XYZ file of C-alpha atoms in Angstrom:
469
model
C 30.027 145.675 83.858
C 31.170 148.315 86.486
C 29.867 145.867 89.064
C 32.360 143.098 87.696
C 35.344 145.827 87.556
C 34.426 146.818 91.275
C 34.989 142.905 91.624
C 38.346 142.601 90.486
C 36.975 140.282 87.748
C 38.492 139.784 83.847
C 35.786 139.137 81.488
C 37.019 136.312 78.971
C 37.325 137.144 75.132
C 34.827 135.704 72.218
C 33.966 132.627 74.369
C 32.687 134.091 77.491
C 30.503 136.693 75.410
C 29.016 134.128 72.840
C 27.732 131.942 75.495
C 26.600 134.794 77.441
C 23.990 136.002 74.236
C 23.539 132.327 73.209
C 22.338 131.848 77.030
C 20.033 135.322 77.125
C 18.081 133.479 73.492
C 17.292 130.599 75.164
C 15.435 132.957 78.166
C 17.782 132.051 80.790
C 18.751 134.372 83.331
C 22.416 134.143 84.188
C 24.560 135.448 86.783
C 27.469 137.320 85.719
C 30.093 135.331 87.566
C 28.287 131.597 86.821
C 28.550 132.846 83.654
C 32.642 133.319 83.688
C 33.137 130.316 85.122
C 31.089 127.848 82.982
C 33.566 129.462 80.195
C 36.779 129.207 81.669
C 35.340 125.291 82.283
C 34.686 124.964 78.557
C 37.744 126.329 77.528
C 40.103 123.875 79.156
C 37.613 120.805 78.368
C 38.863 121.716 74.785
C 42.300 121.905 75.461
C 41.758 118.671 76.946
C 40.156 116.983 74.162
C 42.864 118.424 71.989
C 45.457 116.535 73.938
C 43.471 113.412 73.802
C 43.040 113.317 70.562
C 47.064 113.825 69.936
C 47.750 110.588 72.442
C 45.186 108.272 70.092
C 47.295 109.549 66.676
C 50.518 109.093 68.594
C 48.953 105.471 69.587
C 47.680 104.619 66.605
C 51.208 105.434 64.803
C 53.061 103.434 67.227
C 50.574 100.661 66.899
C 51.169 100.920 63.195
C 54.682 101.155 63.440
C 54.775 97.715 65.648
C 52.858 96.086 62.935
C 55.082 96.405 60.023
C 58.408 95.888 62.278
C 56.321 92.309 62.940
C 55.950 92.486 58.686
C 59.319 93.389 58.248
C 60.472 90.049 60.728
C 57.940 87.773 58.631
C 59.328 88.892 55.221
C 63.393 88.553 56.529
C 62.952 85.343 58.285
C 62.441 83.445 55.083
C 65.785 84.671 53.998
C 67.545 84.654 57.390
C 67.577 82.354 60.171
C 65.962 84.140 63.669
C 68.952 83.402 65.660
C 70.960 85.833 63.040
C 68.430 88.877 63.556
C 68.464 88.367 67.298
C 72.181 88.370 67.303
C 72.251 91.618 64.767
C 69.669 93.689 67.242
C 72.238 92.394 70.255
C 75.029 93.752 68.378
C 73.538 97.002 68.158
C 73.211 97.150 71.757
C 76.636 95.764 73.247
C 79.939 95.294 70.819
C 81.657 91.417 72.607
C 85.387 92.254 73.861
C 88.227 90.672 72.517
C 90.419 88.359 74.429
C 93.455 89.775 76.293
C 95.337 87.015 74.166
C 94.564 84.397 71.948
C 94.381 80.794 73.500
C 93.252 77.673 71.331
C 90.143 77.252 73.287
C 88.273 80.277 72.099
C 88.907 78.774 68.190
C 85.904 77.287 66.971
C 86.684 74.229 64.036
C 83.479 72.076 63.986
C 80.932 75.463 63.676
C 80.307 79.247 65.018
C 77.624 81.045 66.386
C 78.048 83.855 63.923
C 75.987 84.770 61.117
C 75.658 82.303 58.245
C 73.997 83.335 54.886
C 72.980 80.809 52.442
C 74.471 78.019 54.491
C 77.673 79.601 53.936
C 80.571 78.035 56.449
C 83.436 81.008 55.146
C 84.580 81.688 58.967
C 85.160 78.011 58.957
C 87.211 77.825 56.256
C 88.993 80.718 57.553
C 89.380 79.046 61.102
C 91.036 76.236 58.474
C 92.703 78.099 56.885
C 94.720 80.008 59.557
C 97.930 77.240 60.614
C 97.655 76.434 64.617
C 100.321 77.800 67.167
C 102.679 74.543 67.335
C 102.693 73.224 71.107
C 106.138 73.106 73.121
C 106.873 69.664 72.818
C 104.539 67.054 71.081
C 105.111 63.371 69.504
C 104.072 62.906 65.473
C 102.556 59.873 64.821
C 105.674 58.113 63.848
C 107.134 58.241 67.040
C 109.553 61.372 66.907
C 109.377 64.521 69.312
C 109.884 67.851 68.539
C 110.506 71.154 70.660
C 109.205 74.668 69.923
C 110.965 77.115 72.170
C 110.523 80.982 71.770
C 111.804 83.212 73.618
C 108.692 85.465 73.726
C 110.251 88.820 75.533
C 113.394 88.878 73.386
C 111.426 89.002 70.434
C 109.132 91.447 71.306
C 111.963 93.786 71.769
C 113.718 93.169 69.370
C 110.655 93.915 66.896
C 109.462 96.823 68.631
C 112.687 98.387 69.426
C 112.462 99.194 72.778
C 115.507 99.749 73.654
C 115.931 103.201 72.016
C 119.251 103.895 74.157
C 121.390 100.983 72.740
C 119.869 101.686 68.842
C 120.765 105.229 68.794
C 123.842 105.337 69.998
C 126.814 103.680 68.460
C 125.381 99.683 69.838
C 124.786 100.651 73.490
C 127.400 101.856 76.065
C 130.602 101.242 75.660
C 131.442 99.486 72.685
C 134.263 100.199 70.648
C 133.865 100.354 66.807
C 135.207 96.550 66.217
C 132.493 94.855 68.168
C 129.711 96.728 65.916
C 131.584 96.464 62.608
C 132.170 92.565 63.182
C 128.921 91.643 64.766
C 126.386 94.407 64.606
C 124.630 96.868 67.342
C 124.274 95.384 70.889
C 120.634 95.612 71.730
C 117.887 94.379 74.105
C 119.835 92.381 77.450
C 118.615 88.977 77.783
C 120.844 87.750 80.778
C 122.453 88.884 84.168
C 124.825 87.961 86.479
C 127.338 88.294 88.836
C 129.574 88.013 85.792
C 127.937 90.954 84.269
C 125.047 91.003 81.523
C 124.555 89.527 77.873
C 123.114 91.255 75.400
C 121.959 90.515 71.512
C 124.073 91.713 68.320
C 121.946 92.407 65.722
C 123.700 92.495 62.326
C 122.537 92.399 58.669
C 122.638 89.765 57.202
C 125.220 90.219 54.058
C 123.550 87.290 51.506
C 119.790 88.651 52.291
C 118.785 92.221 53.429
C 115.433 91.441 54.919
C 116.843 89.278 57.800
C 119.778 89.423 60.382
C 122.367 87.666 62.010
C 122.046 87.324 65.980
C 125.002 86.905 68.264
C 125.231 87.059 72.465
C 127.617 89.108 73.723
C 128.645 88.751 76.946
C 130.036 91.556 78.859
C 132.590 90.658 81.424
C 133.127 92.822 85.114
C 135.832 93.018 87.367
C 134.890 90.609 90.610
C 135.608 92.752 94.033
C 139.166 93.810 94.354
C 140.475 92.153 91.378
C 143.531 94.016 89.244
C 143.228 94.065 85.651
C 146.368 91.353 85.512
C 144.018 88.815 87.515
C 141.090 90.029 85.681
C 142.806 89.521 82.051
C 143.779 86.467 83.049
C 140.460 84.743 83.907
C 138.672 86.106 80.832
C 141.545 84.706 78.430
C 141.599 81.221 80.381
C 137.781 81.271 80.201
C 138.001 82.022 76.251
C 140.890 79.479 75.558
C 138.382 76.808 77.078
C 135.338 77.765 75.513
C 136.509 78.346 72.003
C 138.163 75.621 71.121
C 135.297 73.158 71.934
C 133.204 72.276 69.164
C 130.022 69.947 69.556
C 126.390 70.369 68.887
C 125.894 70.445 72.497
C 128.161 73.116 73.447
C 128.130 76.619 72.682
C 130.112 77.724 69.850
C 132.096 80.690 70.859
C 133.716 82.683 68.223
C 135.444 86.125 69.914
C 136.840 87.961 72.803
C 136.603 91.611 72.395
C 137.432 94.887 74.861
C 135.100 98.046 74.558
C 136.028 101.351 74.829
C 136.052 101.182 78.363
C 138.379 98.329 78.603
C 136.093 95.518 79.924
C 136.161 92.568 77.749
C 133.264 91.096 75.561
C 132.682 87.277 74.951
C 131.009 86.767 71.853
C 128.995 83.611 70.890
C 126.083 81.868 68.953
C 123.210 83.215 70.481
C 120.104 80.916 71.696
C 116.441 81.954 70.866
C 114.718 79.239 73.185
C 116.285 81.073 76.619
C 117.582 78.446 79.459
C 116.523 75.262 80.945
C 115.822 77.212 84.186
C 113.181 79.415 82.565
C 111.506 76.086 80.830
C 111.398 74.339 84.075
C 109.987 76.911 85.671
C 107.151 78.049 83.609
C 106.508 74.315 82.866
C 106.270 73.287 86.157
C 107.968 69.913 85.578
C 108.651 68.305 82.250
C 107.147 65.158 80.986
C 109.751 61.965 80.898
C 110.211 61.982 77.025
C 111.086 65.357 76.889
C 113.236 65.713 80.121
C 115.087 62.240 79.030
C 115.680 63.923 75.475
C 117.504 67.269 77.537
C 119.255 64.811 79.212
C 120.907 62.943 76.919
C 122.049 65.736 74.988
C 123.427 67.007 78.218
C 125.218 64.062 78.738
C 126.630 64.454 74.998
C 128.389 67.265 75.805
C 129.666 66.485 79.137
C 131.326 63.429 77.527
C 132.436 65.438 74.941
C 134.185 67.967 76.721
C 135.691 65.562 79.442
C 136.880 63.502 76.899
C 138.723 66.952 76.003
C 140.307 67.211 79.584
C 137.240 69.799 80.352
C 135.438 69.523 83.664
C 132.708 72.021 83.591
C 132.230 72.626 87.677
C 129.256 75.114 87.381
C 126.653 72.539 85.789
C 122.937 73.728 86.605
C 119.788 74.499 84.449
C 120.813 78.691 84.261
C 123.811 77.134 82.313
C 122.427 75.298 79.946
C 120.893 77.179 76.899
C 118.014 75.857 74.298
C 117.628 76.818 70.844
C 114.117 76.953 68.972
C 114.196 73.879 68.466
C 115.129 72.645 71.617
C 118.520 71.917 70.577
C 120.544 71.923 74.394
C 124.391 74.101 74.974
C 126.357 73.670 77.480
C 127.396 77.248 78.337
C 129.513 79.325 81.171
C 133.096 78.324 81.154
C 133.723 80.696 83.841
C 134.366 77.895 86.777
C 135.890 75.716 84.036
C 139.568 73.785 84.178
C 141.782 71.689 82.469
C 142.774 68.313 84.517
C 144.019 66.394 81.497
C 146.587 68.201 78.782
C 146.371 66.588 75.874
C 149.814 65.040 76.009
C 148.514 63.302 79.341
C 147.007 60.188 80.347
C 146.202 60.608 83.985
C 143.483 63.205 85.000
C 144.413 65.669 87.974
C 142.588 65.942 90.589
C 140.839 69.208 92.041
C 140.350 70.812 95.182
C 138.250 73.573 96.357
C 134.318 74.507 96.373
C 132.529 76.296 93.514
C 128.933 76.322 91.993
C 125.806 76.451 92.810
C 124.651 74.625 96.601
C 121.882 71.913 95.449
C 124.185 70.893 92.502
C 127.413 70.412 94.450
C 128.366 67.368 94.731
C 129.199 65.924 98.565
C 132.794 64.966 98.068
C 133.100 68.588 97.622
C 133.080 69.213 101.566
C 134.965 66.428 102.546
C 137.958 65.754 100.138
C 141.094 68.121 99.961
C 141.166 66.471 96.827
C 138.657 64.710 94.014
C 137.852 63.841 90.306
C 136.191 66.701 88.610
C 134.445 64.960 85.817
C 132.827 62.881 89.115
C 131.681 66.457 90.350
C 129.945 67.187 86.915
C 128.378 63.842 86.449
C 126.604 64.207 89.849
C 124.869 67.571 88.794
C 123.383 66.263 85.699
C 121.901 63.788 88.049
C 120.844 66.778 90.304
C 119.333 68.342 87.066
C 117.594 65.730 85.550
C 115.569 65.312 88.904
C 114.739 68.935 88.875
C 113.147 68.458 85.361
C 110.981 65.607 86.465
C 109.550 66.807 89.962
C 110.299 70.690 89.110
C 111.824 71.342 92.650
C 115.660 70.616 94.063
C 115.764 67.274 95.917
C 117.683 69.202 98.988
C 119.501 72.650 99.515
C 122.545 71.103 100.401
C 123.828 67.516 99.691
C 126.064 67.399 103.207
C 125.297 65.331 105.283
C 123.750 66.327 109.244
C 123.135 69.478 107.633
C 119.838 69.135 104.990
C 117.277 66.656 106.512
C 116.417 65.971 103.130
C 119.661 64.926 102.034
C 119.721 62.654 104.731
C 116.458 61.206 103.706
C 118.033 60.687 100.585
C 120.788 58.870 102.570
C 118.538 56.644 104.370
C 115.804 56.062 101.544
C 118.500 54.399 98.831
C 119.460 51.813 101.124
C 116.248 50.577 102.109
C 113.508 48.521 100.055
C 111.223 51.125 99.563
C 113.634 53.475 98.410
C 113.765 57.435 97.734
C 110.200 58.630 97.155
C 111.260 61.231 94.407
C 113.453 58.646 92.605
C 110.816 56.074 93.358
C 108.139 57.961 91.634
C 109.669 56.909 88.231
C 107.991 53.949 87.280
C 111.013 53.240 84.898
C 113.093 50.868 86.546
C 116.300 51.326 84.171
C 116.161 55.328 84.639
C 115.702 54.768 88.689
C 119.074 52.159 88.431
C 120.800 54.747 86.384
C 119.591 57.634 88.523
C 120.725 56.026 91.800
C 124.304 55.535 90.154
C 124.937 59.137 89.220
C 123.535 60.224 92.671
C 126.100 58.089 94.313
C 127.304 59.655 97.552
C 130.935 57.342 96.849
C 132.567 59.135 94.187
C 134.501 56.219 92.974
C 131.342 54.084 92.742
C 129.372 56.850 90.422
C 129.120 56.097 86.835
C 130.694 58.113 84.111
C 129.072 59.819 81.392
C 130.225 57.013 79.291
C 128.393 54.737 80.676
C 125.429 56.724 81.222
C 124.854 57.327 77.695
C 126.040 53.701 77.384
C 123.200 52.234 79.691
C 120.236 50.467 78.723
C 118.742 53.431 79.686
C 120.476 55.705 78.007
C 120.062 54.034 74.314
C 116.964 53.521 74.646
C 116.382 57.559 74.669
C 115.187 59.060 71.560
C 116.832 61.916 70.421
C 114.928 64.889 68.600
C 116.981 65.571 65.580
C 117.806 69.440 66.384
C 119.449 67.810 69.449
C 121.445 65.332 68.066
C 123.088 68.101 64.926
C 122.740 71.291 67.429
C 120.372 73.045 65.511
């Protein structure tokens, strides 16, 4: 022992001395250190065995475990089918996203890949069950057409409430007590212009509380250097036109307000569907039934309100509003005169250039003088092409100075004709086309006789159109 102290050695506890005196029985003769080590050798073997004998009971639990997970499969797959447990141990892992927005291609009618217990088909009855988004324009099977126009951003805003400024104040800035008493809180702005902006009266509806009455209202500013005489003046001239026309095709204007400012407020019906600018443009183009159906009621109202000594002389898709159901207005009197009084026979003529460039017609920048309701007939023409090829057949229709105006030029007199009028496989709406487009104002046809045409009565008109609804 003092020779293993001297050696810096530990003697190990009950193990090291048992083998020690088990070893000196048998009659061997040991060394002290052999004899140390062969212990400490022992004494991890154990610990080693230990551990090995943990692994085979953690084994032989996991092995067990696996078996009556493949038991528990066996037993469920005579009540479900295997595709529904795979898809309930993939839903545990990853939950599916739901689509940014709902489109009719993600609906399933004819069967789902969801779970089905005891051949249920519920989720299809509920696909049933739930009525499909209509389309924007679509032909029932007896022939008719219908429109479905929404004005998606107004009504958003107007359910949320977005516009917290105009709702908590006294109907947005500016407006004097009668505006809101007569036709409710000004709201969310649905138009701009150079006249100003137009905004949407919201006003409860006196026969039913759970619904409201809509009304635009137009606010009116004072053009560059203009006095309040001049300014006056055009607004009431502008009202006096508007107001007293009345056809389904023409917005119904019913007031002409000042706010507390002093600027003045036009207020009339107010369209849901937006403009035929906005249609065109997400649409792309339109398809003939449709387009000819806009244009006809256009034509309507143009005869309606020359026939009233009206000429419009601002025609173009921005001014021509759409209800929900695709019912078309003819709106923005602003450019507007009178060259017949209704003691008159004789229309006046009118000079000067107004509206917008690809809708002007050409006598425009060569006459002193010309026939307005000749101007107006010319830009439904104009319009009625941008609904069918979604672009403007030239920038300007003057001639040396728009190559494609002068293609237009060249292309009606020959055989082949104008490629963009061409296109139009109907031969009646090409003749008819061709007419209105006529460079000679004198030889262009009236909107009379367009709606007179073969062409014209053989349009079909949707019956919002036709009553304005």
């Amino acid at each position: 022992m003092e020779q293993i102290k001297a050696a810096g050695l530990t003697k190990p506890d009950e193990v090291t001395s048992s083998s020690s005196s088990q070893e000196q029985k048998q009659g061997h003769c040991v060394g002290t250190n052999y004899t140390t080590y062969n212990s400490r050798r022992d004494y991890k073997w154990n610990i080693v065995k230990h551990k090995y004998r943990q692994i085979r009971e953690q084994t032989s639990q996991t092995r067990k475990d696996t078996s009556d997970m493949h038991l528990l499969k066996e037993k469920l797959a005579d009540r479900v089918p295997e595709t529904a447990v795979e898809e309930a141990e993939e839903s545990a892992v990853t939950i599916p996203r739901r689509p940014s927005r709902p489109t009719r291609s993600t609906s399933k009618v004819n069967g789902t890949n969801g779970v089905s217990r005891n051949n249920s088909d519920s989720k299809d009855k509920r696909d049933d069950s739930v009525p499909a988004v209509p389309k924007r324009f679509w032909i029932d099977e007896a022939g008719d057409h219908h429109h479905y126009l929404k004005n998606a951003k107004r009504q958003e805003k107007s359910r949320t409430n977005e516009n917290k400024l105009a709702t908590d104040k006294s109907a947005g800035p500016n407006h004097s007590a009668t505006l809101v008493e007569k036709y409710g809180k000004c709201q969310e702005i649905v138009g701009r212009g150079a006249f100003g902006i137009v905004r949407v009266a919201h006003k409860a509806d006196p026969t039913d509380s759970k619904h409201e009455q809509l009304y635009a209202v137009k606010e009116f500013r004072k053009r560059p250097n203009e006095d309040g005489k001049k300014y006056s003046k055009r607004l009431n001239s502008e009202f006096c036109i508007s107001s007293s026309l009345r056809h389904p095709n023409v917005i119904h204007t019913l007031d002409l307000l000042t706010d507390a400012k002093g600027d003045y407020c036009e207020v009339m019906e107010f369209c849901a569907g937006g403009d035929l600018y906005s249609l065109v443009l997400a649409a792309g183009k339109l398809d003939c039934v449709e387009a000819d159906c806009y244009f006809l009621q256009l034509m309507r109202g143009v005869e309606y309100i020359h026939e009233m000594g009206v000429a419009h002389r601002d025609l173009k898709p921005e001014n021509l509003l759409l209800t929900n159901h695709g019912a078309l207005k003819i709106t923005d009197f602003g450019n507007g005169e009178c060259f017949r009084m209704a003691w008159e026979t004789e229309p006046h003529m009118t000079a000067g250039l107004c509206g917008s460039a690809p809708y002007i017609a050409p006598e425009e920048y060569v006459e002193k003088e010309f026939d307005p309701r000749a101007v107006d007939v010319w830009a439904c023409g104009v319009i009625y092409m941008a609904m069918r090829s979604g672009r403007h057949l030239w920038r300007i229709a003057k001639k040396g100075e728009d190559e494609f105006y002068d293609n237009y030029l060249v292309g009606r007199k020959s055989e082949e004709g104008y490629p963009p009028i061409e296109a139009m496989h109907r031969a009646r709406c090409r003749n008819v086309i061709y007419s209105i487009l006529d460079p000679a104002a004198s030889r262009r046809l009236s909107a009379h006789q367009v709606l007179n045409s073969e062409w014209g009565k053989s349009i079909k008109l949707c019956t919002a159109g036709s009553e304005g609804l």
